[in-house]
XYZ file of C-alpha atoms in Angstrom:
567
model
C -30.303 11.975 19.401
C -31.686 15.294 20.600
C -31.519 18.318 18.298
C -29.332 20.217 20.776
C -26.725 17.454 20.862
C -26.642 17.044 17.093
C -26.126 20.781 16.600
C -23.316 20.818 19.170
C -21.650 17.977 17.271
C -22.137 19.745 13.958
C -20.639 22.948 15.296
C -17.638 21.048 16.627
C -17.042 19.660 13.174
C -17.421 23.088 11.625
C -14.972 24.518 14.107
C -12.398 21.871 13.256
C -12.945 22.418 9.540
C -12.507 26.182 9.785
C -9.329 26.400 11.885
C -6.518 28.342 10.259
C -3.383 30.219 11.236
C -5.471 32.891 12.939
C -7.549 31.670 15.842
C -10.874 33.478 16.049
C -12.755 33.248 19.294
C -16.497 33.718 19.457
C -19.203 32.866 21.921
C -22.213 31.066 20.472
C -25.395 29.666 21.875
C -24.704 26.269 20.341
C -28.101 24.762 21.124
C -29.912 27.349 18.994
C -30.937 26.088 15.542
C -31.197 29.673 14.365
C -27.433 29.951 14.568
C -27.032 27.134 12.020
C -29.686 28.646 9.781
C -27.860 31.927 9.431
C -25.166 30.690 7.045
C -24.971 28.377 4.062
C -21.646 26.979 5.269
C -23.070 25.958 8.634
C -25.888 23.985 7.016
C -23.319 22.543 4.636
C -21.564 21.092 7.659
C -24.424 18.612 7.972
C -23.733 17.341 4.461
C -20.030 17.045 5.247
C -20.897 14.827 8.203
C -23.312 12.748 6.112
C -20.756 12.082 3.384
C -18.113 11.225 5.978
C -20.387 8.427 7.260
C -20.399 6.616 3.900
C -18.599 3.297 3.870
C -15.133 2.306 2.665
C -12.754 -0.534 3.507
C -9.074 0.252 3.396
C -8.411 -2.080 6.303
C -11.231 -1.416 8.746
C -10.131 -4.212 11.079
C -6.701 -2.934 12.105
C -5.471 -3.358 8.553
C -7.611 -6.347 7.598
C -10.279 -5.843 4.968
C -13.632 -7.608 5.096
C -12.304 -9.654 2.163
C -10.222 -11.579 4.691
C -13.412 -12.915 6.247
C -14.212 -14.512 2.864
C -12.476 -16.728 0.320
C -10.844 -13.678 -1.298
C -7.952 -13.248 1.102
C -6.310 -14.138 4.399
C -4.839 -11.500 6.677
C -1.211 -12.335 7.389
C -1.267 -11.239 11.046
C -2.768 -14.086 13.120
C -5.139 -13.006 15.846
C -6.557 -10.049 13.934
C -10.161 -9.278 14.842
C -11.345 -10.082 11.307
C -10.949 -13.756 12.306
C -13.864 -13.325 14.713
C -16.192 -13.675 11.729
C -15.337 -17.360 11.429
C -13.562 -18.518 14.616
C -16.551 -18.534 16.972
C -15.837 -15.205 18.690
C -18.566 -13.343 16.809
C -21.528 -12.630 19.091
C -23.983 -9.903 20.151
C -21.398 -8.686 22.668
C -18.718 -8.762 19.938
C -21.081 -7.764 17.151
C -18.767 -5.944 14.735
C -21.416 -3.273 14.967
C -19.649 -0.094 13.869
C -21.783 0.091 10.735
C -24.973 0.100 12.815
C -23.704 3.093 14.758
C -22.298 4.938 11.741
C -25.362 4.444 9.553
C -27.840 5.578 12.179
C -25.576 8.534 12.920
C -25.735 9.472 9.234
C -29.475 8.844 9.085
C -30.019 11.151 12.081
C -28.185 13.961 10.287
C -30.173 13.338 7.108
C -33.450 13.489 9.006
C -32.373 16.598 10.879
C -31.403 18.383 7.673
C -34.635 17.388 5.951
C -36.941 18.195 8.864
C -35.360 21.295 10.380
C -33.255 23.067 7.762
C -35.307 23.369 4.586
C -36.618 26.536 2.928
C -33.720 28.747 4.037
C -32.571 31.791 2.024
C -29.617 33.186 4.051
C -30.721 36.802 3.393
C -27.742 38.380 5.187
C -25.491 36.976 2.463
C -27.623 37.696 -0.599
C -25.059 40.174 -1.931
C -22.129 37.754 -1.715
C -20.599 36.993 -5.108
C -21.228 33.248 -4.699
C -24.737 33.583 -3.285
C -26.512 32.103 -6.329
C -24.087 29.183 -6.461
C -24.506 28.544 -2.761
C -28.298 28.613 -3.015
C -28.155 26.260 -6.001
C -26.085 23.811 -3.989
C -28.152 24.274 -0.828
C -31.385 23.496 -2.699
C -29.849 20.217 -3.843
C -28.952 19.175 -0.300
C -32.409 17.732 0.274
C -31.986 15.295 -2.629
C -28.453 14.367 -1.609
C -29.625 13.738 1.957
C -32.470 11.515 0.766
C -30.044 9.546 -1.399
C -27.607 9.163 1.483
C -30.373 8.078 3.861
C -31.537 5.452 1.363
C -27.940 4.284 0.939
C -27.446 3.980 4.705
C -30.600 1.868 4.861
C -29.256 -0.356 2.093
C -26.090 -0.958 4.110
C -28.172 -1.769 7.174
C -30.670 -4.099 5.505
C -28.022 -6.133 3.687
C -26.170 -6.610 6.977
C -29.005 -7.034 9.476
C -32.182 -7.750 7.507
C -35.062 -6.155 9.444
C -34.029 -2.807 10.971
C -35.816 0.181 12.551
C -36.912 2.596 9.842
C -36.383 6.159 11.030
C -37.590 8.649 8.433
C -38.087 11.692 10.639
C -35.966 13.456 13.218
C -36.787 11.870 16.602
C -35.588 12.386 20.136
C -33.638 9.577 21.772
C -36.610 8.009 23.578
C -38.818 7.803 20.492
C -35.917 6.607 18.358
C -35.012 3.798 20.736
C -38.602 2.562 20.925
C -39.007 1.961 17.203
C -39.548 -1.699 16.267
C -37.712 -3.375 13.417
C -39.297 -2.856 10.019
C -39.265 -5.882 7.720
C -36.574 -6.110 5.065
C -39.342 -5.865 2.448
C -40.424 -2.541 3.943
C -36.870 -1.240 4.011
C -36.247 -2.233 0.403
C -39.520 -0.575 -0.594
C -38.464 2.600 1.193
C -35.135 2.616 -0.682
C -36.841 2.036 -4.015
C -39.505 4.683 -3.390
C -36.921 7.254 -2.291
C -34.771 6.659 -5.351
C -37.804 6.884 -7.634
C -38.817 10.153 -5.991
C -35.463 11.922 -6.329
C -33.893 10.480 -9.498
C -35.280 13.251 -11.703
C -34.691 16.138 -9.288
C -31.161 15.594 -7.944
C -28.408 17.232 -10.022
C -27.687 14.935 -12.988
C -24.048 15.828 -13.597
C -21.901 18.157 -11.491
C -19.235 18.309 -14.168
C -21.706 20.005 -16.514
C -22.603 22.828 -14.129
C -19.872 25.159 -15.345
C -19.975 28.442 -13.416
C -22.624 27.147 -11.033
C -20.122 24.746 -9.429
C -18.546 26.249 -6.310
C -15.364 24.191 -6.757
C -14.218 20.973 -8.426
C -14.402 19.255 -5.035
C -18.188 19.550 -5.250
C -18.225 17.263 -8.312
C -17.781 14.322 -5.931
C -21.345 14.600 -4.656
C -24.032 12.026 -5.460
C -25.825 12.668 -8.749
C -28.743 10.995 -10.480
C -26.573 8.090 -11.649
C -25.683 7.329 -8.030
C -29.414 7.264 -7.291
C -30.119 4.865 -10.162
C -27.164 2.644 -9.241
C -28.353 2.403 -5.639
C -31.873 1.568 -6.761
C -30.555 -1.155 -9.062
C -28.267 -2.739 -6.475
C -30.925 -2.671 -3.769
C -33.428 -4.317 -6.127
C -30.908 -7.072 -6.906
C -30.407 -7.775 -3.201
C -34.156 -7.767 -2.600
C -34.608 -10.396 -5.327
C -31.790 -12.622 -4.006
C -32.507 -15.867 -2.108
C -31.622 -14.422 1.307
C -34.429 -11.864 0.995
C -36.627 -13.705 -1.529
C -36.957 -17.243 -0.178
C -40.043 -17.960 -2.314
C -38.120 -17.205 -5.506
C -40.550 -14.534 -6.703
C -39.470 -13.930 -10.324
C -41.139 -10.539 -10.450
C -38.556 -9.250 -8.000
C -35.857 -10.388 -10.448
C -37.797 -8.709 -13.264
C -37.923 -5.421 -11.392
C -34.211 -5.713 -10.572
C -33.400 -6.196 -14.255
C -35.520 -3.175 -15.196
C -33.784 -0.978 -12.639
C -30.370 -2.152 -13.800
C -31.344 -1.422 -17.393
C -32.511 2.067 -16.459
C -29.183 2.781 -14.761
C -27.143 1.330 -17.634
C -29.143 3.285 -20.204
C -28.617 6.503 -18.236
C -24.866 5.846 -18.114
C -24.762 5.138 -21.823
C -26.750 8.294 -22.442
C -23.912 10.163 -20.775
C -21.390 8.393 -23.054
C -20.057 6.249 -20.222
C -18.331 2.941 -20.909
C -15.759 0.634 -19.342
C -12.313 2.225 -19.293
C -9.451 0.359 -20.935
C -7.143 0.672 -17.943
C -8.763 -1.410 -15.202
C -6.029 -0.599 -12.684
C -6.677 3.143 -13.028
C -10.090 2.635 -11.428
C -8.409 2.026 -8.078
C -5.589 4.579 -8.084
C -5.330 7.914 -6.295
C -6.729 10.005 -9.144
C -9.687 7.734 -9.885
C -12.011 10.576 -8.887
C -11.214 12.106 -12.274
C -12.793 9.148 -14.079
C -16.162 10.057 -15.574
C -16.398 7.061 -17.911
C -16.948 4.110 -15.585
C -16.981 5.252 -11.961
C -20.453 6.381 -10.967
C -19.727 7.296 -7.370
C -16.674 7.006 -5.136
C -16.167 8.098 -1.571
C -13.456 10.726 -1.846
C -10.924 11.509 0.817
C -10.616 15.006 2.141
C -7.440 17.009 1.728
C -5.897 15.754 4.975
C -6.373 12.043 4.316
C -3.486 11.294 1.979
C -1.444 8.522 3.593
C 0.338 5.297 2.814
C -1.322 3.151 5.480
C -2.965 0.867 2.917
C 0.375 0.173 1.263
C 2.070 -0.318 4.629
C -0.616 -2.856 5.497
C -0.368 -4.741 2.200
C 3.061 -4.408 0.601
C 5.116 -7.624 0.670
C 6.974 -8.653 3.787
C 10.657 -8.135 3.216
C 10.184 -4.479 2.324
C 10.897 -1.898 4.999
C 7.708 -1.111 7.016
C 5.587 -3.555 4.977
C 2.909 -5.605 6.700
C 2.043 -8.411 4.258
C -1.629 -7.769 4.821
C -4.659 -9.048 2.914
C -3.161 -11.876 0.877
C -5.247 -13.238 -2.023
C -6.194 -16.899 -1.684
C -5.672 -19.749 -4.082
C -9.485 -19.844 -4.293
C -9.422 -16.432 -5.953
C -6.395 -17.140 -8.140
C -7.991 -20.351 -9.412
C -11.039 -18.338 -10.503
C -9.054 -16.518 -13.193
C -9.545 -18.368 -16.465
C -6.980 -19.000 -19.151
C -6.873 -16.428 -21.952
C -8.804 -18.898 -24.113
C -11.736 -18.569 -21.733
C -11.460 -22.034 -20.244
C -11.246 -22.729 -16.530
C -7.912 -24.085 -15.327
C -9.738 -27.291 -14.336
C -10.689 -27.908 -17.986
C -8.415 -30.574 -19.474
C -8.306 -28.605 -22.739
C -7.416 -25.282 -21.136
C -3.666 -25.547 -21.573
C -3.046 -24.807 -17.895
C 0.419 -25.778 -16.701
C 0.483 -26.417 -12.927
C 4.216 -25.676 -12.855
C 3.845 -22.439 -14.801
C 0.554 -21.479 -13.198
C 0.362 -17.767 -14.066
C 1.100 -18.017 -17.791
C -1.672 -17.276 -20.294
C -4.175 -16.322 -17.619
C -6.957 -13.738 -17.625
C -4.980 -10.511 -17.377
C -7.049 -9.338 -14.426
C -4.928 -11.749 -12.399
C -1.870 -9.578 -13.058
C -3.879 -6.441 -12.223
C -5.137 -7.709 -8.863
C -2.626 -10.242 -7.495
C 1.172 -10.122 -7.072
C 2.775 -13.531 -7.692
C 6.131 -15.211 -7.172
C 8.863 -13.918 -9.480
C 7.095 -10.641 -10.224
C 8.684 -7.257 -9.527
C 6.201 -5.500 -7.219
C 5.854 -2.681 -6.203
C 8.033 -0.051 -7.915
C 10.165 0.554 -4.834
C 10.945 -3.136 -4.407
C 14.080 -3.621 -6.557
C 13.977 -7.429 -6.708
C 11.462 -9.947 -8.030
C 9.221 -11.348 -5.310
C 10.546 -14.464 -3.623
C 7.413 -16.109 -2.246
C 8.910 -19.596 -2.156
C 9.512 -21.041 1.306
C 12.578 -19.349 2.753
C 12.477 -16.560 0.170
C 12.903 -12.869 0.894
C 9.126 -12.269 0.950
C 7.919 -15.577 2.345
C 7.491 -17.750 5.382
C 9.011 -18.355 7.865
C 9.357 -14.557 8.083
C 6.743 -13.238 10.521
C 3.603 -11.936 8.790
C 4.690 -13.156 5.358
C 1.877 -14.231 3.057
C 0.205 -17.433 4.259
C -1.379 -17.963 0.820
C 1.511 -17.481 -1.612
C 0.304 -14.127 -2.938
C 0.224 -10.394 -2.194
C -2.416 -7.789 -3.018
C -2.122 -5.223 -5.806
C -5.630 -3.819 -6.122
C -6.025 -0.370 -4.544
C -2.286 -0.335 -3.756
C -0.438 2.475 -5.485
C 2.752 0.940 -6.942
C 4.519 4.325 -6.810
C 4.197 4.523 -3.027
C 7.396 4.456 -1.008
C 6.903 3.251 2.570
C 10.540 3.087 3.683
C 12.119 5.637 5.962
C 13.912 7.303 3.062
C 11.828 9.048 0.412
C 8.485 8.011 1.844
C 5.461 9.381 0.015
C 1.706 8.932 0.034
C -1.366 9.181 -2.178
C -5.126 9.485 -1.804
C -7.276 6.355 -1.739
C -10.830 6.889 -2.975
C -13.251 4.000 -2.404
C -15.346 3.032 -5.436
C -18.957 2.505 -4.357
C -20.669 2.233 -7.760
C -19.181 1.622 -11.186
C -20.624 0.656 -14.541
C -19.090 -2.832 -14.706
C -21.007 -3.793 -11.570
C -24.256 -2.636 -13.174
C -23.683 -4.947 -16.139
C -23.069 -7.859 -13.788
C -26.095 -6.973 -11.658
C -28.224 -6.884 -14.801
C -26.883 -10.265 -15.933
C -27.776 -11.883 -12.610
C -31.263 -10.433 -12.622
C -31.882 -11.520 -16.227
C -30.610 -15.043 -15.620
C -32.911 -15.522 -12.661
C -35.873 -13.843 -14.341
C -35.744 -15.669 -17.684
C -34.043 -18.864 -16.521
C -31.548 -18.531 -19.354
C -28.316 -16.700 -19.959
C -29.229 -16.011 -23.568
C -32.867 -14.892 -23.618
C -34.236 -11.376 -23.927
C -37.754 -10.044 -23.422
C -39.831 -7.282 -24.931
C -38.792 -4.837 -22.206
C -35.259 -6.151 -21.626
C -33.368 -6.334 -24.903
C -29.931 -7.399 -23.625
C -29.283 -10.976 -22.534
C -27.339 -11.916 -19.428
C -24.534 -13.252 -21.628
C -24.327 -10.003 -23.595
C -23.980 -7.999 -20.383
C -21.258 -10.265 -18.997
C -19.405 -10.239 -22.309
C -19.065 -6.461 -22.137
C -17.136 -6.890 -18.881
C -15.078 -9.786 -20.243
C -14.126 -7.895 -23.390
C -12.387 -5.185 -21.358
C -10.292 -7.924 -19.751
C -9.436 -9.435 -23.133
C -11.424 -12.594 -22.387
C -13.526 -14.292 -25.099
C -17.301 -14.255 -24.952
C -19.018 -16.848 -22.821
C -19.672 -20.089 -24.700
C -23.116 -20.560 -26.214
C -25.560 -23.142 -24.968
C -24.719 -23.287 -21.265
C -27.577 -24.572 -19.157
C -28.875 -22.368 -16.362
C -26.801 -24.060 -13.655
C -23.522 -23.900 -15.595
C -24.222 -20.306 -16.626
C -24.833 -19.388 -13.003
C -21.412 -20.774 -12.027
C -19.772 -18.826 -14.864
C -21.538 -15.675 -13.708
C -20.546 -16.099 -10.058
C -16.955 -16.715 -11.121
C -16.961 -13.592 -13.294
C -18.281 -11.502 -10.420
C -15.686 -12.977 -8.053
C -12.859 -11.958 -10.396
C -14.076 -8.567 -11.648
C -15.192 -7.174 -8.279
C -12.486 -8.684 -6.070
C -11.564 -6.555 -3.041
C -14.357 -4.036 -3.660
C -16.456 -5.133 -0.681
C -18.951 -7.292 -2.588
C -17.881 -10.874 -1.920
C -18.773 -10.956 1.788
C -22.370 -10.001 0.980
C -22.776 -11.634 -2.447
C -22.190 -15.128 -1.099
C -24.530 -14.407 1.796
C -27.378 -13.123 -0.360
C -26.975 -16.215 -2.576
C -27.042 -18.372 0.592
C -24.006 -20.281 -0.681
C -21.546 -19.696 2.160
C -20.834 -23.393 2.911
C -19.793 -23.874 -0.715
C -17.411 -20.926 -0.831
C -16.368 -19.815 2.649
C -15.287 -23.033 4.388
C -12.254 -24.403 2.538
C -9.518 -21.781 2.110
C -6.607 -22.720 -0.122
C -3.022 -21.584 -0.618
C -0.104 -22.157 -2.996
C 2.955 -23.800 -1.488
C 6.018 -22.716 -3.461
C 9.361 -24.422 -3.012
C 12.717 -23.826 -4.672
C 15.497 -26.352 -5.111
C 18.386 -24.807 -7.009
C 16.797 -23.250 -10.060
C 13.760 -25.537 -9.910
C 10.590 -23.916 -8.522
C 7.653 -26.161 -7.673
C 4.044 -25.055 -7.176
C 1.703 -27.179 -5.059
C -1.839 -26.037 -4.192
C -2.927 -27.043 -0.693
C -5.574 -26.422 1.952
C -4.658 -23.543 4.253
C -7.541 -23.803 6.700
C -11.066 -25.101 7.109
C -13.367 -22.490 8.566
C -16.622 -23.005 10.420
C -19.968 -21.789 9.174
C -23.337 -21.414 10.855
C -26.388 -20.200 8.939
C -27.107 -17.582 11.587
C -24.094 -15.762 10.128
C -25.985 -14.814 6.991
C -26.944 -11.748 9.048
C -24.934 -9.867 11.649
C -25.984 -9.987 15.288
C -27.465 -6.724 16.477
C -25.138 -5.256 19.105
C -26.286 -6.220 22.579
C -25.835 -2.629 23.702
C -28.518 -1.592 21.174
C -30.881 -4.324 22.367
C -30.495 -3.170 25.959
C -31.306 0.471 25.299
C -34.129 -0.101 22.769
C -37.415 -1.346 24.140
C -38.761 -2.885 20.921
C -35.556 -4.117 19.288
C -35.228 -7.886 18.923
C -32.167 -9.992 18.105
C -31.515 -11.795 14.813
C -32.278 -15.549 14.846
C -29.591 -17.806 16.234
C -27.688 -15.059 18.021
């Protein structure tokens, strides 16, 4: 993208952001970089654009989340485009390629800011009362932009593998002629960038006091976001999809980076919050204990679309939405720590939600439960019930989604309200799980430590389980059984946070998890309710789907860009 066009776009965004009751008309030479350089706020517009390109998933596929392309959920509206991921319609010409476009858009702005707008002093505004604060923030932009660029490359490499590595501002012709860099090179770039900026980016915006322009600025990436990105990227790099030889040193480095991030969080007195559900509510941006970085909404983005998509059918304006599967529900252990398939667990198939891991009640709405607040009656998810089939768009799985839904939301015509939805990108619980996976694969045991890694995989997982009220993992599990326990724990703890789609891919275990999708058939005869698990659908899988196809439109305009294998 040429500099002139990027600046025109930036100015358009600034114009939209600055509109008020009084319309001010000015004539500007919009292709002149000097115009941008005159004012702190104009340069800040680049950062606004960069942050707006970060990812979230509150129903990116016309209400469907990416979870509904996995074994986490099924979208209740047949024919939704999320089905293309598994029904054979996915292809280079139907590439689901919005992330490619968005990430490279963000990367272009990062490169432009870093190459063209450094070393500014805004002398005409040196006497403004906030000048020192503005300069303090401006001087941090370079580190924020480098973090964001590294994060965009992480999103790209986990989705496409090898991708063009653009680290300078280029015109369109040069940009389109870049070849794909190997995934190893991209991961190295991410790691090197994070290492370079982790000690220079602002550590904690909440500690800036009078140097903070406003509380809204506390939502920017800090050094913990840098360390969390470095740790997650290292874990992906060590995973089988990117590490086919099983190089244990990659797992070692991933464990070290996770430890560094965890230690930094602990050094800031961070820990897992008691109220798990609060992590996904409208005011979660206030959490400084567990959430490391969340993509915040701007002041105009409060709406109830997510609740309208996902509240139970039978409520006015409700869509049914992303309905948790029986696969996910079965993953929640009993409160004694045993799987429901264990003969000694105490699981009652006809009272299936009793004495279960309490995360089940935090994430999934079940038959007989009163959900949400504005729904006056217990859910009737039995066949023929008020919230069930054969009503159009009722849950096909026997469950409705709670996580990220605000139970206080009213979506009916009378008294409707709305709340912010802030997408959690990094939180401390994920770091503990990332560390556990790296340690297990590095040491070959869930219980070993090393001289430079003094917490075992089991100890890290148990921290997460303790918050949920679950007992510690049993001692003496072999590596294979421990791995299954770990994958189950990750499935439960991180459900609907955007991890499952990529976790199963990086493990190269899609045929095991993503093919057979299960439901709960609930029937009622008088007062007798019967629960019968059943297969909902059998999905197809092809190993080419471990990576996305590169959009055909990108192949056609880029001279050196090749397609992913199998596509």
